[in-house]
Every structure is written in structure tokens, then in C-alpha cells.
Amino acid sequence: MKWQRICKDGKRYRLMDVDKHKLMEEQNNNVKIVDIHKVWLAMKRNKKIYYKVLPIVFVLSCLWILPQPRFYVASVSLAPESGGADVSGGLSSIASSFGINMGSLENSDAIYPLLYPELFESPEFIVGLLDIQVTTSDGEVKTDYYTYLKEHQKKNWLTKPFTDAIRWVKKQFAEKRTDVGGGAPGKINPFRMSEEDHEVVSKIQDKIVCSVDKKTNVTTITVQDQDALVCATIADSVKQRLQNFIVKYRTSKARLDLEYYQHLTDSARIEYEKAVKAYSRYCDTHKNVIMQSFISQRDELEESMQVKQNTYRGMNTQLEAMQAKVQECTPAFTTLKSASVPIKPDGPKRLIFVIAMQMLAILIISLYVSKDALIHK
């Protein structure tokens, strides 16, 4: 075996390892280290830069964050009833401890809790929230949610001119559409919305967030708004709308069956009433008749009446069973956390923002003034 001596460290390497060893030495020579002492000296030597930049950053941070409108957050949590029986027994509990949800296997519903967040992305569901009546905490605004979002939202006076200018530029280059319109709650077409209506719907989708725990199927609805009372009102209303939607979906098949049997029962009742009237009329007009032909006609009408009566009773029994089926399919909801009016605003975190901007400015300045402290090893 051939060897080559490397004089620098006095070790011998095989010829096939020479190139690898040289590459490692080059990488070690290119490593940079930081001399903390030199960094500190550089920061002290350029402290005037800190005295000039940090106050400017402080003022700009305050100008940016102070005009930002305050917002509140309210949330509700509910646990929907499972759509099917737990046929797996304790297996479901064991699987949930490992983060595995067996609800989709046990539940034959097309819409199960994990799909609830997708429902909030549907324009049809969001448009259904626009007619909710809201009242601000000071009582000055009492209107529907659509008008509140469109006309009664506070804006940052510092950035408003820029946003208005950007919106104006977009309108100049955007294609004008005259075949769509909106504005009145309940008249918005979710399939073809105007630009203003689309902005309102997008704003609602940003304000309302639905999340589902994969292990427990607990659904949490979080609403953000500039007014505390409006925030809690919308959270409670969205929870109720979600429950109504789920109940309507779960009972849709049973309600269709109920309507069908209701129609059959009504038809059977009408036929039975006609048979009773025909039999009664015949009996009243043929009293004391002993001819066999009249007696046979009476017996035939009586038999028809009995058949119609049995049919009516059978349909009525089926109707009652369908009514019980609708009640059986109606899911129950357990409200784990009700909506309440928040006391303190959730943001923006003004103090934290100003401190973060100051720390970021210090970091950038320090990197700039201490760049010479990076030396080769």
C-alpha cells in the first residue's frame, strides 16, 4: 500500500485520502470567528450612531403602531355529537391517545367535524352571516353586520392615504364589470359578487377562524373585531348558524322522508274522507231497502271505506315513525365555552412592537459597526 507524508501534521495518509484531507484543511481555514471584545469596543466607539438611530426608530414605531385600531377576540367551543355509534368500543379511545382520529371511519356523514373549517371558506355560508344584527358597545351603531363592516370600521389614518391610492390604481387597471352588483344584505349573489362584496366576504373570512381538535373533535370558533360587543355577538351567532347548518344536513334525508310520508298520509286521509262521505250518503238515501242489489252496493262501499281507513292508519303510523326518525337524527351539541364580551383588547401589542423594533435596530447597527470584528481563524 502506498503512503504519502503530510508534513504539516506529521501523519501519513493513503493517496486516495490526500484530496479529502486538503479539502478539510481549506474549509477550516475559511471558518470565521467573532471576537467579542472587538465587537464591544466597536459598539462603544460608535455609540453616537445608537444615540441617533434609536430615537428615530422609536418615533417611527410609535407613529406606525399607535394609530392602529384596537381589536378584541372572542371564542366559543362546542363538542358535536358523533353521527354514528362507537362500534369500535375502547379502540377509539386508544387510537385518540396516539393522535389518530377514527371518527371518519365510524361516521358515515359526508361533513364531519374535521371539515367544519372548510365550511367557513364557503361564500354561501359567509353570505348567510351578513344579516346578523349587531350593536356596538357604546350603543351608537345598530345595524346589520354587512353595513357595520362596510361603513363603521376604524382605519389607520397614517396608512389610509396609501391604501386608498393603491385601491384607486387597481380600479384604473381593473376591468369594469357592470353585470354584477350588491350592497343590500340578503341580495348578494355568492356565485357572482361585486368587488366591494368580495372584499367584505374576504374580510369576514379573515376575522372568523374555525379550528377542530383532531383527537376530541372539539370545535373552536374565534372571532376578531374592533368592538368587544360585536365580537361576542358574532361569535355566538356563528356558533348558532353552524349548529343549524349541521342539524339541517344531518336531518336532510329524514326530513325528505317525512315530507314524502306526509304527502302520502294527506292523500290517504282525503281518500278515506271521500269513502266515508260516499258510504254515508248511500246509507242515508237507501234506508229500509231490502233489495239485494242495494245491499251489495252498500257492502261494497263499506269495504272500500274500510280499505281506505286501513291505508290511512298505516300511513299515519309511518308518518309518526318518520317524525321520530327526524328527532333521532337531530344531533346534540355540548357548549364547552360560551361567548362572552372581552374586557381587554387582544391587540395590537403596542409596547411589544416598539420594544421589538428597538431590539431589531440595535441588532442591525451592531452588525454594521462590528463587521470588522469577523476575523479568519
mmCIF file of N, CA, C and O in Angstrom, residues 269-304:
data_model
loop_
_atom_site.group_PDB
_atom_site.id
_atom_site.type_symbol
_atom_site.label_atom_id
_atom_site.label_comp_id
_atom_site.label_asym_id
_atom_site.label_seq_id
_atom_site.Cartn_x
_atom_site.Cartn_y
_atom_site.Cartn_z
ATOM 1 N N ARG A 269 -105.758 10.299 3.730
ATOM 2 C CA ARG A 269 -106.841 10.883 4.535
ATOM 3 C C ARG A 269 -107.955 11.431 3.645
ATOM 4 O O ARG A 269 -109.142 11.257 3.936
ATOM 5 N N ILE A 270 -107.550 12.078 2.554
ATOM 6 C CA ILE A 270 -108.558 12.623 1.632
ATOM 7 C C ILE A 270 -109.384 11.501 1.012
ATOM 8 O O ILE A 270 -110.629 11.590 0.906
ATOM 9 N N GLU A 271 -108.722 10.430 0.594
ATOM 10 C CA GLU A 271 -109.435 9.299 0.014
ATOM 11 C C GLU A 271 -110.363 8.643 1.027
ATOM 12 O O GLU A 271 -111.489 8.227 0.688
ATOM 13 N N TYR A 272 -109.915 8.561 2.260
ATOM 14 C CA TYR A 272 -110.744 7.962 3.305
ATOM 15 C C TYR A 272 -111.972 8.821 3.583
ATOM 16 O O TYR A 272 -113.102 8.307 3.741
ATOM 17 N N GLU A 273 -111.757 10.135 3.636
ATOM 18 C CA GLU A 273 -112.897 11.030 3.863
ATOM 19 C C GLU A 273 -113.906 10.943 2.713
ATOM 20 O O GLU A 273 -115.127 10.988 2.938
ATOM 21 N N LYS A 274 -113.422 10.818 1.480
ATOM 22 C CA LYS A 274 -114.329 10.665 0.347
ATOM 23 C C LYS A 274 -115.130 9.364 0.462
ATOM 24 O O LYS A 274 -116.346 9.323 0.168
ATOM 25 N N ALA A 275 -114.444 8.276 0.872
ATOM 26 C CA ALA A 275 -115.136 6.990 1.020
ATOM 27 C C ALA A 275 -116.180 7.047 2.118
ATOM 28 O O ALA A 275 -117.286 6.481 1.979
ATOM 29 N N VAL A 276 -115.894 7.733 3.208
ATOM 30 C CA VAL A 276 -116.858 7.865 4.307
ATOM 31 C C VAL A 276 -118.079 8.656 3.845
ATOM 32 O O VAL A 276 -119.243 8.285 4.140
ATOM 33 N N LYS A 277 -117.844 9.739 3.124
ATOM 34 C CA LYS A 277 -118.968 10.531 2.637
ATOM 35 C C LYS A 277 -119.824 9.745 1.651
ATOM 36 O O LYS A 277 -121.067 9.817 1.679
ATOM 37 N N ALA A 278 -119.166 8.981 0.762
ATOM 38 C CA ALA A 278 -119.921 8.189 -0.209
ATOM 39 C C ALA A 278 -120.753 7.113 0.482
ATOM 40 O O ALA A 278 -121.928 6.883 0.136
ATOM 41 N N TYR A 279 -120.186 6.464 1.478
ATOM 42 C CA TYR A 279 -120.912 5.417 2.206
ATOM 43 C C TYR A 279 -122.068 6.011 3.005
ATOM 44 O O TYR A 279 -123.188 5.470 3.012
ATOM 45 N N SER A 280 -121.812 7.131 3.674
ATOM 46 C CA SER A 280 -122.861 7.773 4.478
ATOM 47 C C SER A 280 -123.996 8.270 3.585
ATOM 48 O O SER A 280 -125.183 8.131 3.935
ATOM 49 N N ARG A 281 -123.664 8.867 2.445
ATOM 50 C CA ARG A 281 -124.693 9.371 1.531
ATOM 51 C C ARG A 281 -125.556 8.227 0.999
ATOM 52 O O ARG A 281 -126.781 8.361 0.873
ATOM 53 N N TYR A 282 -124.916 7.105 0.676
ATOM 54 C CA TYR A 282 -125.672 5.965 0.137
ATOM 55 C C TYR A 282 -126.599 5.395 1.203
ATOM 56 O O TYR A 282 -127.757 5.051 0.914
ATOM 57 N N CYS A 283 -126.087 5.293 2.439
ATOM 58 C CA CYS A 283 -126.921 4.747 3.513
ATOM 59 C C CYS A 283 -128.106 5.664 3.821
ATOM 60 O O CYS A 283 -129.209 5.200 4.134
ATOM 61 N N ASP A 284 -127.911 6.965 3.749
ATOM 62 C CA ASP A 284 -128.996 7.903 4.040
ATOM 63 C C ASP A 284 -130.074 7.878 2.963
ATOM 64 O O ASP A 284 -131.269 8.106 3.252
ATOM 65 N N THR A 285 -129.677 7.639 1.735
ATOM 66 C CA THR A 285 -130.646 7.664 0.635
ATOM 67 C C THR A 285 -131.278 6.309 0.358
ATOM 68 O O THR A 285 -132.171 6.220 -0.496
ATOM 69 N N HIS A 286 -130.848 5.253 1.042
ATOM 70 C CA HIS A 286 -131.408 3.917 0.797
ATOM 71 C C HIS A 286 -131.768 3.245 2.122
ATOM 72 O O HIS A 286 -131.358 2.104 2.411
ATOM 73 N N LYS A 287 -132.505 3.968 2.932
ATOM 74 C CA LYS A 287 -132.971 3.387 4.179
ATOM 75 C C LYS A 287 -134.130 2.418 3.904
ATOM 76 O O LYS A 287 -134.937 2.622 2.991
ATOM 77 N N ASN A 288 -134.190 1.376 4.731
ATOM 78 C CA ASN A 288 -135.280 0.393 4.667
ATOM 79 C C ASN A 288 -135.385 -0.269 3.291
ATOM 80 O O ASN A 288 -136.463 -0.637 2.837
ATOM 81 N N VAL A 289 -134.240 -0.387 2.601
ATOM 82 C CA VAL A 289 -134.225 -1.054 1.305
ATOM 83 C C VAL A 289 -133.764 -2.494 1.515
ATOM 84 O O VAL A 289 -132.729 -2.738 2.156
ATOM 85 N N ILE A 290 -134.547 -3.443 0.978
ATOM 86 C CA ILE A 290 -134.211 -4.849 1.186
ATOM 87 C C ILE A 290 -133.775 -5.540 -0.102
ATOM 88 O O ILE A 290 -133.485 -6.740 -0.099
ATOM 89 N N MET A 291 -133.687 -4.794 -1.170
ATOM 90 C CA MET A 291 -133.228 -5.394 -2.418
ATOM 91 C C MET A 291 -131.749 -5.755 -2.304
ATOM 92 O O MET A 291 -130.938 -4.990 -1.777
ATOM 93 N N GLN A 292 -131.417 -6.960 -2.813
ATOM 94 C CA GLN A 292 -130.066 -7.468 -2.680
ATOM 95 C C GLN A 292 -129.050 -6.604 -3.427
ATOM 96 O O GLN A 292 -127.904 -6.433 -2.976
ATOM 97 N N SER A 293 -129.438 -6.046 -4.551
ATOM 98 C CA SER A 293 -128.505 -5.207 -5.309
ATOM 99 C C SER A 293 -128.103 -3.966 -4.531
ATOM 100 O O SER A 293 -126.936 -3.557 -4.536
ATOM 101 N N PHE A 294 -129.056 -3.386 -3.808
ATOM 102 C CA PHE A 294 -128.722 -2.219 -2.993
ATOM 103 C C PHE A 294 -127.854 -2.612 -1.803
ATOM 104 O O PHE A 294 -126.945 -1.880 -1.403
ATOM 105 N N ILE A 295 -128.162 -3.797 -1.219
ATOM 106 C CA ILE A 295 -127.357 -4.260 -0.084
ATOM 107 C C ILE A 295 -125.923 -4.549 -0.525
ATOM 108 O O ILE A 295 -124.951 -4.221 0.160
ATOM 109 N N SER A 296 -125.741 -5.143 -1.707
ATOM 110 C CA SER A 296 -124.400 -5.429 -2.229
ATOM 111 C C SER A 296 -123.633 -4.138 -2.503
ATOM 112 O O SER A 296 -122.424 -4.047 -2.215
ATOM 113 N N GLN A 297 -124.338 -3.149 -3.028
ATOM 114 C CA GLN A 297 -123.675 -1.859 -3.267
ATOM 115 C C GLN A 297 -123.238 -1.218 -1.960
ATOM 116 O O GLN A 297 -122.151 -0.645 -1.862
ATOM 117 N N ARG A 298 -124.079 -1.340 -0.933
ATOM 118 C CA ARG A 298 -123.714 -0.783 0.380
ATOM 119 C C ARG A 298 -122.507 -1.498 0.975
ATOM 120 O O ARG A 298 -121.590 -0.876 1.511
ATOM 121 N N ASP A 299 -122.511 -2.849 0.853
ATOM 122 C CA ASP A 299 -121.370 -3.612 1.374
ATOM 123 C C ASP A 299 -120.076 -3.276 0.621
ATOM 124 O O ASP A 299 -118.990 -3.220 1.215
ATOM 125 N N GLU A 300 -120.200 -3.039 -0.654
ATOM 126 C CA GLU A 300 -119.016 -2.683 -1.443
ATOM 127 C C GLU A 300 -118.457 -1.325 -1.019
ATOM 128 O O GLU A 300 -117.242 -1.160 -0.882
ATOM 129 N N LEU A 301 -119.351 -0.365 -0.783
ATOM 130 C CA LEU A 301 -118.895 0.947 -0.314
ATOM 131 C C LEU A 301 -118.294 0.853 1.088
ATOM 132 O O LEU A 301 -117.295 1.523 1.394
ATOM 133 N N GLU A 302 -118.881 0.012 1.905
ATOM 134 C CA GLU A 302 -118.349 -0.160 3.263
ATOM 135 C C GLU A 302 -116.966 -0.799 3.227
ATOM 136 O O GLU A 302 -116.057 -0.406 3.971
ATOM 137 N N GLU A 303 -116.799 -1.795 2.362
ATOM 138 C CA GLU A 303 -115.494 -2.443 2.239
ATOM 139 C C GLU A 303 -114.436 -1.477 1.717
ATOM 140 O O GLU A 303 -113.296 -1.465 2.197
ATOM 141 N N SER A 304 -114.823 -0.657 0.733
ATOM 142 C CA SER A 304 -113.882 0.354 0.217
ATOM 143 C C SER A 304 -113.502 1.350 1.298
ATOM 144 O O SER A 304 -112.341 1.761 1.401
#
